[in-house]
mmCIF file of C-alpha atoms and ligand atoms in Angstrom:
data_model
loop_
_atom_site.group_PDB
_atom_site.id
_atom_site.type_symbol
_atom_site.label_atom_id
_atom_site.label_comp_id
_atom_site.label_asym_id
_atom_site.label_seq_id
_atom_site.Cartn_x
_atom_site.Cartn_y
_atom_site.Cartn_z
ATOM 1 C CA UNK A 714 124.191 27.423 34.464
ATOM 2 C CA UNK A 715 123.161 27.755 31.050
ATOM 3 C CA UNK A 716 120.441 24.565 30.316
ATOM 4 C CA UNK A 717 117.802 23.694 27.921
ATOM 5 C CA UNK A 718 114.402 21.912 28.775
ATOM 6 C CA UNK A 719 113.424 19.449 26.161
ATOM 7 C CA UNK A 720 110.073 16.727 26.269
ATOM 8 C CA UNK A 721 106.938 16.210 25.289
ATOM 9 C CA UNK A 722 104.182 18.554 25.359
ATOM 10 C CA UNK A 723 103.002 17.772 28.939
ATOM 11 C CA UNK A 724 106.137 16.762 30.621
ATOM 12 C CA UNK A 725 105.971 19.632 33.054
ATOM 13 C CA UNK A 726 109.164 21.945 31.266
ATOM 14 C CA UNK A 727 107.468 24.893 32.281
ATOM 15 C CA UNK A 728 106.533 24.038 35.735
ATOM 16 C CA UNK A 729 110.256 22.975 36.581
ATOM 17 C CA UNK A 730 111.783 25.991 35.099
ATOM 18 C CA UNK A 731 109.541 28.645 37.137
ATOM 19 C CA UNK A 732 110.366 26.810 40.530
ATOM 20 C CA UNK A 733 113.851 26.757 39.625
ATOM 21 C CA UNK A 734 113.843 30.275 38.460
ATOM 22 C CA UNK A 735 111.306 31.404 40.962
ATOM 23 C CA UNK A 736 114.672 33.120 42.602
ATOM 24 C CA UNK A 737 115.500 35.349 40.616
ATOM 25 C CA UNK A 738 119.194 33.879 39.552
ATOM 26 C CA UNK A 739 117.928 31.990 35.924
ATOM 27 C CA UNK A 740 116.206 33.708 33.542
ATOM 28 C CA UNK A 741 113.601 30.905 32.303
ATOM 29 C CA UNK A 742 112.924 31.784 28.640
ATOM 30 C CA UNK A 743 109.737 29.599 26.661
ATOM 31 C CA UNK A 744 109.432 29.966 23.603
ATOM 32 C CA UNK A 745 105.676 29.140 23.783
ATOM 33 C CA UNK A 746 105.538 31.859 26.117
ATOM 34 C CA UNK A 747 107.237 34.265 23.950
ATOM 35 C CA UNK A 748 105.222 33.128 21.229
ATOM 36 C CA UNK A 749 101.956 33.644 22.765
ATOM 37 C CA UNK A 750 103.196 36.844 24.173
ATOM 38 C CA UNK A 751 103.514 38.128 20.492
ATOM 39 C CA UNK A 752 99.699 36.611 19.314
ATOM 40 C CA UNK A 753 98.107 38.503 22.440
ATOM 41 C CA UNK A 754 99.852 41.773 21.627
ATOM 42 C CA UNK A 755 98.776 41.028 17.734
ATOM 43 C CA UNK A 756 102.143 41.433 16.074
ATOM 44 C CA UNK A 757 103.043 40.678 12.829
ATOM 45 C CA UNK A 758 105.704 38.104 13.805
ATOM 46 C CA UNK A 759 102.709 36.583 16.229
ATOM 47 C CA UNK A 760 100.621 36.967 13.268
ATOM 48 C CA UNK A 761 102.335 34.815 11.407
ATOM 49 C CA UNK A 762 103.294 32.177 14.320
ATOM 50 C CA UNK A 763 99.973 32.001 15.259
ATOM 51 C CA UNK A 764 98.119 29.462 12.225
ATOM 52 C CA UNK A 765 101.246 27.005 13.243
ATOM 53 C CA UNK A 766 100.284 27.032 17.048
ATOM 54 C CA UNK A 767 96.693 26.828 16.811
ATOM 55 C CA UNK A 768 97.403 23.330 14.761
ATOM 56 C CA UNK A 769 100.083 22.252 16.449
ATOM 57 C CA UNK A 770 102.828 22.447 14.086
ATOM 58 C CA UNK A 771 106.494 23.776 14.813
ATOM 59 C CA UNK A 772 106.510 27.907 13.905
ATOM 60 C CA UNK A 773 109.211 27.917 11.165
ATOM 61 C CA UNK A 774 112.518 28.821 12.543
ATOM 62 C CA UNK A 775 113.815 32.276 11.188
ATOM 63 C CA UNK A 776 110.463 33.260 13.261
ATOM 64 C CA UNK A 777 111.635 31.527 16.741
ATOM 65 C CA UNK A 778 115.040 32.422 16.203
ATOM 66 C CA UNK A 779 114.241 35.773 15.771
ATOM 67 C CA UNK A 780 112.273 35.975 19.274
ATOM 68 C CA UNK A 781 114.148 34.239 21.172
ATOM 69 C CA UNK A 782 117.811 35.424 20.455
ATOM 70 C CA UNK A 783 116.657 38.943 20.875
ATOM 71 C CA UNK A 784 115.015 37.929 24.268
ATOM 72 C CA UNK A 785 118.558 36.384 25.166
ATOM 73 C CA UNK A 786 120.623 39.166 24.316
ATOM 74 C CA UNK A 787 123.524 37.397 22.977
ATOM 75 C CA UNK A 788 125.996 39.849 23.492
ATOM 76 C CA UNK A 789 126.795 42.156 26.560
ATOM 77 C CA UNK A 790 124.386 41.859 29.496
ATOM 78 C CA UNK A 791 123.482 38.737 28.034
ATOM 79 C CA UNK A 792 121.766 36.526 30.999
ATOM 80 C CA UNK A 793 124.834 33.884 32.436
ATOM 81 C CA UNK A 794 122.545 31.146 33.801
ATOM 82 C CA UNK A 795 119.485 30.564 31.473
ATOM 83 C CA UNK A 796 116.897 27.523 30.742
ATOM 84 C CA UNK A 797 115.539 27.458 27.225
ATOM 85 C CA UNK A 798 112.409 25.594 27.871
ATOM 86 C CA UNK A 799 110.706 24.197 24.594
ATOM 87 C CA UNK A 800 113.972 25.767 22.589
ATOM 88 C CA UNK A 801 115.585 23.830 20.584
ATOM 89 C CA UNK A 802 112.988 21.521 19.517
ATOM 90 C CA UNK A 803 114.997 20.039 15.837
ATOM 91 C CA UNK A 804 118.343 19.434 15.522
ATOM 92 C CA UNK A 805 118.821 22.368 13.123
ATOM 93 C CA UNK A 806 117.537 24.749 16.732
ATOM 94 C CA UNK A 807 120.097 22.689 18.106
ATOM 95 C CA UNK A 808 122.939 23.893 15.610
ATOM 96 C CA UNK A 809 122.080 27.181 15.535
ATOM 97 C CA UNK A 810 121.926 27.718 18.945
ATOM 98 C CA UNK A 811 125.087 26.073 19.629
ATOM 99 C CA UNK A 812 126.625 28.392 16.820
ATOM 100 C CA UNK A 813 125.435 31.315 18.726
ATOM 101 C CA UNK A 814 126.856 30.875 21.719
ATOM 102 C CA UNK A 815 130.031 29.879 20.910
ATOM 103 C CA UNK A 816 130.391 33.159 19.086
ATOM 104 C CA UNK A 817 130.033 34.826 22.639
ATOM 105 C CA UNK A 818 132.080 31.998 24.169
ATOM 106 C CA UNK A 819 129.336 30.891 26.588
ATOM 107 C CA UNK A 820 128.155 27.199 25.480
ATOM 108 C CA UNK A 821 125.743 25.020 26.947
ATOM 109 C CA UNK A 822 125.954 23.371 30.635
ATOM 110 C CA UNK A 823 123.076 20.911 30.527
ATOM 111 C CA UNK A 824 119.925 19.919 28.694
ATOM 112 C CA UNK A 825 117.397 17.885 30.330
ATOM 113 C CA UNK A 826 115.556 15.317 28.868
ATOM 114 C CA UNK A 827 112.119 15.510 30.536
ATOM 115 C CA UNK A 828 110.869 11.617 30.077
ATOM 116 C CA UNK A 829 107.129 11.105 30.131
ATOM 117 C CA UNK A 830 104.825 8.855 28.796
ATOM 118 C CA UNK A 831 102.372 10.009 25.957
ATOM 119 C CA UNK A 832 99.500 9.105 28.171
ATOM 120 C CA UNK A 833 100.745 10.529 31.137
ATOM 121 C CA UNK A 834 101.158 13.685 29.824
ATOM 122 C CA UNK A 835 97.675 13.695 27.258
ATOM 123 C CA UNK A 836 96.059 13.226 30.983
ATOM 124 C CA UNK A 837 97.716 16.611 32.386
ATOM 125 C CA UNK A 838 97.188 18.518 29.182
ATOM 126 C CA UNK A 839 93.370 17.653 29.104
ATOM 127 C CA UNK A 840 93.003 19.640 33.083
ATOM 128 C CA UNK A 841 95.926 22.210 32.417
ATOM 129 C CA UNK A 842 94.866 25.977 33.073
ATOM 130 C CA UNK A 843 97.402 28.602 32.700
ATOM 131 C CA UNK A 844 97.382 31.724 33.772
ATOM 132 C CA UNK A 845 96.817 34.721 31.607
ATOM 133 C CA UNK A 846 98.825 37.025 32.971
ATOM 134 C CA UNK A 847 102.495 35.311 34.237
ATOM 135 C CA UNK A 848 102.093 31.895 32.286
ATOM 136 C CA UNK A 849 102.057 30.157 35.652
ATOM 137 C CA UNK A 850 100.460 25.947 35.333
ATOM 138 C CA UNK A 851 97.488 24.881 37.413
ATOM 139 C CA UNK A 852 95.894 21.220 37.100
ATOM 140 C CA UNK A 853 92.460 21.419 37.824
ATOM 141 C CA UNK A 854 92.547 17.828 39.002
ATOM 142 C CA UNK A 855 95.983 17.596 40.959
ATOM 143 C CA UNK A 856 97.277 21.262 40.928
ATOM 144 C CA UNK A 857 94.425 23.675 41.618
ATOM 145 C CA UNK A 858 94.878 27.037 42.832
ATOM 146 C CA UNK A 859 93.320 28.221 45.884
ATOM 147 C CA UNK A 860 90.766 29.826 44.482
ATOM 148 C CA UNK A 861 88.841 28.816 41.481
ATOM 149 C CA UNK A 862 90.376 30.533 38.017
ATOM 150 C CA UNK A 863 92.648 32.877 39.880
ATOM 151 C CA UNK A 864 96.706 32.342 39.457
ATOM 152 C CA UNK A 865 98.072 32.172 42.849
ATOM 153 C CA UNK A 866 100.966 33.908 42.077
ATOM 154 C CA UNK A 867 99.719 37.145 40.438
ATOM 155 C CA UNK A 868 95.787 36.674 40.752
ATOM 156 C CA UNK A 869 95.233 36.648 36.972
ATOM 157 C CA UNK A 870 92.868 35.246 34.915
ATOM 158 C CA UNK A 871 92.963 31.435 34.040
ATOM 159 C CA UNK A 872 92.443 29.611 30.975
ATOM 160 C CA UNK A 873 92.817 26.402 28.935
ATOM 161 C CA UNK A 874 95.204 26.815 26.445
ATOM 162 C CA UNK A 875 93.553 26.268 22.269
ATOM 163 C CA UNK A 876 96.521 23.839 21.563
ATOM 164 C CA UNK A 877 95.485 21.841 24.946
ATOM 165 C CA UNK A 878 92.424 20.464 22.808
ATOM 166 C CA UNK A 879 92.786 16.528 22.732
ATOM 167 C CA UNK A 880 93.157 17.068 18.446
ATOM 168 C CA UNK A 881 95.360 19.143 18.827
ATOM 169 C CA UNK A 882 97.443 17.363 21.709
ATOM 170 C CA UNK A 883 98.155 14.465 19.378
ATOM 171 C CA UNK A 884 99.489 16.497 16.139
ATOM 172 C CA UNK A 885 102.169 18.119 18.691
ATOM 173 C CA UNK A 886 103.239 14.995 20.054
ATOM 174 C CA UNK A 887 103.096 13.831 16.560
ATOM 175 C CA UNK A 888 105.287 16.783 15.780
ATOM 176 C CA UNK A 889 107.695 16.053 19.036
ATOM 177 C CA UNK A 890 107.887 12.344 17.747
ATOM 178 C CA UNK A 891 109.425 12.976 14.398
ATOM 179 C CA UNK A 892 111.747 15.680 16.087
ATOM 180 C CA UNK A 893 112.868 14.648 19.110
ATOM 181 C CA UNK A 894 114.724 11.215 18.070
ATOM 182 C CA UNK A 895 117.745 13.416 16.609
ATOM 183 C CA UNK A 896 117.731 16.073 18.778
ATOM 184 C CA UNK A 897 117.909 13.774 21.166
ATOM 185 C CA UNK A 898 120.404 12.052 19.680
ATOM 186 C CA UNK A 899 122.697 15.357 19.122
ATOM 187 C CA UNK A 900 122.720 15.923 22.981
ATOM 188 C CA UNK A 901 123.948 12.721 23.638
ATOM 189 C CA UNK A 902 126.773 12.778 21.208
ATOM 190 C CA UNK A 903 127.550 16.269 23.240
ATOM 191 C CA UNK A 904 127.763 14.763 26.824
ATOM 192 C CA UNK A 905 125.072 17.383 27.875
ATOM 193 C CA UNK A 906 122.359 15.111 27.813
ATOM 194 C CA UNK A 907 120.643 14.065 31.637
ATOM 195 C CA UNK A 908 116.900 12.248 31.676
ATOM 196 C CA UNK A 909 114.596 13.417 34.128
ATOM 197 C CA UNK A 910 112.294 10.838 35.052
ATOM 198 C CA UNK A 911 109.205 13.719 34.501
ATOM 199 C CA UNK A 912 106.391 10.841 35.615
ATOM 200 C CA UNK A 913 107.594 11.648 39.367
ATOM 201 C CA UNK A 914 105.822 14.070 42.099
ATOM 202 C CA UNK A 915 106.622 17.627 40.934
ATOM 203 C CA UNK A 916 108.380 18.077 44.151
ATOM 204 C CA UNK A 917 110.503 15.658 43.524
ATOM 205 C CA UNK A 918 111.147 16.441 40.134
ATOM 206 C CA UNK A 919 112.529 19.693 41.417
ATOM 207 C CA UNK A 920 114.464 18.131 44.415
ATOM 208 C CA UNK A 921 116.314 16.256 41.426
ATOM 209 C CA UNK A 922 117.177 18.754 39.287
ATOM 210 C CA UNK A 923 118.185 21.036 42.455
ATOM 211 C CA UNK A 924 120.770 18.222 43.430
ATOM 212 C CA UNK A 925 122.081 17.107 40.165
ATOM 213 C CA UNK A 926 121.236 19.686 37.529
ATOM 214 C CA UNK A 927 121.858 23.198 39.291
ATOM 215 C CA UNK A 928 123.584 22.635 42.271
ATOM 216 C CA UNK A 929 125.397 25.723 43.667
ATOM 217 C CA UNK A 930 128.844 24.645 43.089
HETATM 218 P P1 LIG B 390 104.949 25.256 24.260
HETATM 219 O O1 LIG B 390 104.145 26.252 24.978
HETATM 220 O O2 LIG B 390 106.415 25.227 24.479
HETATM 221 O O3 LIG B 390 104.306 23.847 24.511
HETATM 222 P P2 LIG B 390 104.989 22.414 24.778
HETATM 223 O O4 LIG B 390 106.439 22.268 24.598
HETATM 224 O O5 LIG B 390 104.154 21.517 23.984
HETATM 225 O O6 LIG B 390 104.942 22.289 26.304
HETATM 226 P P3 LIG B 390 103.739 22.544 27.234
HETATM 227 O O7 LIG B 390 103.700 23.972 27.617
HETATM 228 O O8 LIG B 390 102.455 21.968 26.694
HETATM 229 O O9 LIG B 390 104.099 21.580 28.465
HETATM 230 P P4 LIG B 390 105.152 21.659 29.636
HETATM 231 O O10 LIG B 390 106.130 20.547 29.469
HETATM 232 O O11 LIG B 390 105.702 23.030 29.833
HETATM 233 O O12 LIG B 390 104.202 21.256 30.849
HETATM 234 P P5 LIG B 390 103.633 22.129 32.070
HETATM 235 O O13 LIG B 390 104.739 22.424 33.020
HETATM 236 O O14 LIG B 390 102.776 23.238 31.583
HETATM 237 O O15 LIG B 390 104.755 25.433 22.675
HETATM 238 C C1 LIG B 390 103.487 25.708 22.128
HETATM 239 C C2 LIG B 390 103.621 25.878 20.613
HETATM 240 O O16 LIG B 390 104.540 26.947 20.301
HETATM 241 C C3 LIG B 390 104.218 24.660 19.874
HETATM 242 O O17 LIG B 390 103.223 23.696 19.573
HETATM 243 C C4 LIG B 390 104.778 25.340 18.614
HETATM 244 O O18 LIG B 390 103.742 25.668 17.706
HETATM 245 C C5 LIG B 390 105.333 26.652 19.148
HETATM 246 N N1 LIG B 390 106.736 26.544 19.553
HETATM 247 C C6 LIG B 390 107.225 26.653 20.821
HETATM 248 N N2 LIG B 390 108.563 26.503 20.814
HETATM 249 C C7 LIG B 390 108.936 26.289 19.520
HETATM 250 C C8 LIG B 390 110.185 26.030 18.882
HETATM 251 N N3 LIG B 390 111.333 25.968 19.584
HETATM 252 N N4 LIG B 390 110.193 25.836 17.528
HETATM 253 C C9 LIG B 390 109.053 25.915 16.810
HETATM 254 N N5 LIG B 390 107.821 26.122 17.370
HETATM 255 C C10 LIG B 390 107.764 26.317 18.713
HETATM 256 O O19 LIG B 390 102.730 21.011 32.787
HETATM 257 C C11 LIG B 390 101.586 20.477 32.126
HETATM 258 C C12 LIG B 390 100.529 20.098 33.160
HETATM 259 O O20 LIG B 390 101.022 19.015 33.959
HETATM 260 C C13 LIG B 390 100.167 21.215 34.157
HETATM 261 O O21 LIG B 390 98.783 21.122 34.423
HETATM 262 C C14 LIG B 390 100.990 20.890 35.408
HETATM 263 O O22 LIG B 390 100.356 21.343 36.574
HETATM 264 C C15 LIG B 390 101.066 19.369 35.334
HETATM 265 N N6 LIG B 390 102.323 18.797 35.839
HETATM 266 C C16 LIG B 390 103.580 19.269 35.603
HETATM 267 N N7 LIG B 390 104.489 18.454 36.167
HETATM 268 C C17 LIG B 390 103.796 17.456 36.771
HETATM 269 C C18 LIG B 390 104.180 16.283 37.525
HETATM 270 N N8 LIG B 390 105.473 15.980 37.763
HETATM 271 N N9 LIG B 390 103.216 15.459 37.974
HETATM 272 C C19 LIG B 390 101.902 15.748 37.719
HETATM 273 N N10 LIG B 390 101.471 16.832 37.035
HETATM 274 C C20 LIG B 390 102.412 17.669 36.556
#
């Protein structure tokens, strides 16, 4: 299963793809993760990523390209069941990634279209903490962890993410406004495309995309 995660900030992309990749058989790539990986460790590339981020513009492509087609291999050993989640966020993402893996002759199985409202997911983003450590999502409202600032799953430390401020909220849903109408658009020309209603009980988010998305053929 090779699948890409597209929606709003918010919509819960990340949350979906760790439970679905929690066993081990899909490697869940985020770009935001990757991205943020690179700030923390104070690389150049991160560097240079990081002024987009913190305002909540799109980091200019030869950057994400660059990150995430190493992380993907492309080649030999390259992963055979992946999500992209946040990748490709503009049609020309779309293209190149498309170009990419038809030059290894392993395209694209699915993309899901994680629907949410804006206010929906403004609400979530405002009580997200995320943990320091594995990346992991906590709501401290409706998805705490058991104990207070600890990740669960690998007791880190956890935070509320810069870009989770309410100004900046609204410039990357600005951002995923102006982008997403074509790049939605591509997918559906493609057949790929399947909306997710994203507004649902996590659980059930997951039972859906189990049953129609990844099933084990
Ligand atoms: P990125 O980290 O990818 O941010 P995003 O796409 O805006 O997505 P989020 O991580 O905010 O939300 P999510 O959908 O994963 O929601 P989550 O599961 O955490 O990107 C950050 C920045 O990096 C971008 O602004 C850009 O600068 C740059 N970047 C990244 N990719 C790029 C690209 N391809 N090109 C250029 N630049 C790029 O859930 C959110 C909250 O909701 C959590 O608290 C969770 O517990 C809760 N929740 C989840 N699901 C549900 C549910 N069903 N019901 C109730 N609550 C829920």
């Amino acid at each position: 299963m090779r699948s890409v995660f597209l929606g709003p900030p918010g919509a819960g992309k990340g949350t979906q793809a760790r439970m679905i990749a929690a066993d081990g058989t899909v490697l869940h790539l985020s770009t935001g993760d990757l991205l943020r990986e690179e700030v923390n460790a104070g690389s150049a590339l991160g560097l240079k990523a990081k002024r987009f981020m913190d305002d909540g513009k799109l980091v200019p492509d030869e950057l994400v390209f660059e990150i995430l087609f190493a992380k993907l291999g492309l080649g030999k050993g390259m992963a055979r069941a992946f999500i992209l989640d946040g990748f490709p966020r503009t049609r020309a993402q779309a293209l190149e990634l498309d170009r990419r893996l038809a030059a290894v002759g392993l395209p694209l199985v699915a993309v899901v279209n994680f629907v949410t409202s804006e206010d929906a997911a403004v609400a979530r983003l405002s009580s997200r903490l995320v943990c320091r450590n594995c990346q992991a999502a906590y709501n401290a409202r409706t998805a705490r962890p058991a104990r207070d600032g600890i990740c669960d799953r690998c007791g880190g430390e956890l935070y509320r993410r810069h870009d989770d401020d309410p100004d900046v909220v609204r410039v990357r849903f600005q951002e995923y406004r102006q982008k997403s109408a074509e790049l939605v658009a591509y997918y559906q020309q493609s057949g790929l495309l399947r909306n997710v209603d994203a507004e649902l009980p996590v659980a059930e988010v997951v039972r859906q995309l189990r049953q129609q998305v990844f099933a084990k053929k």
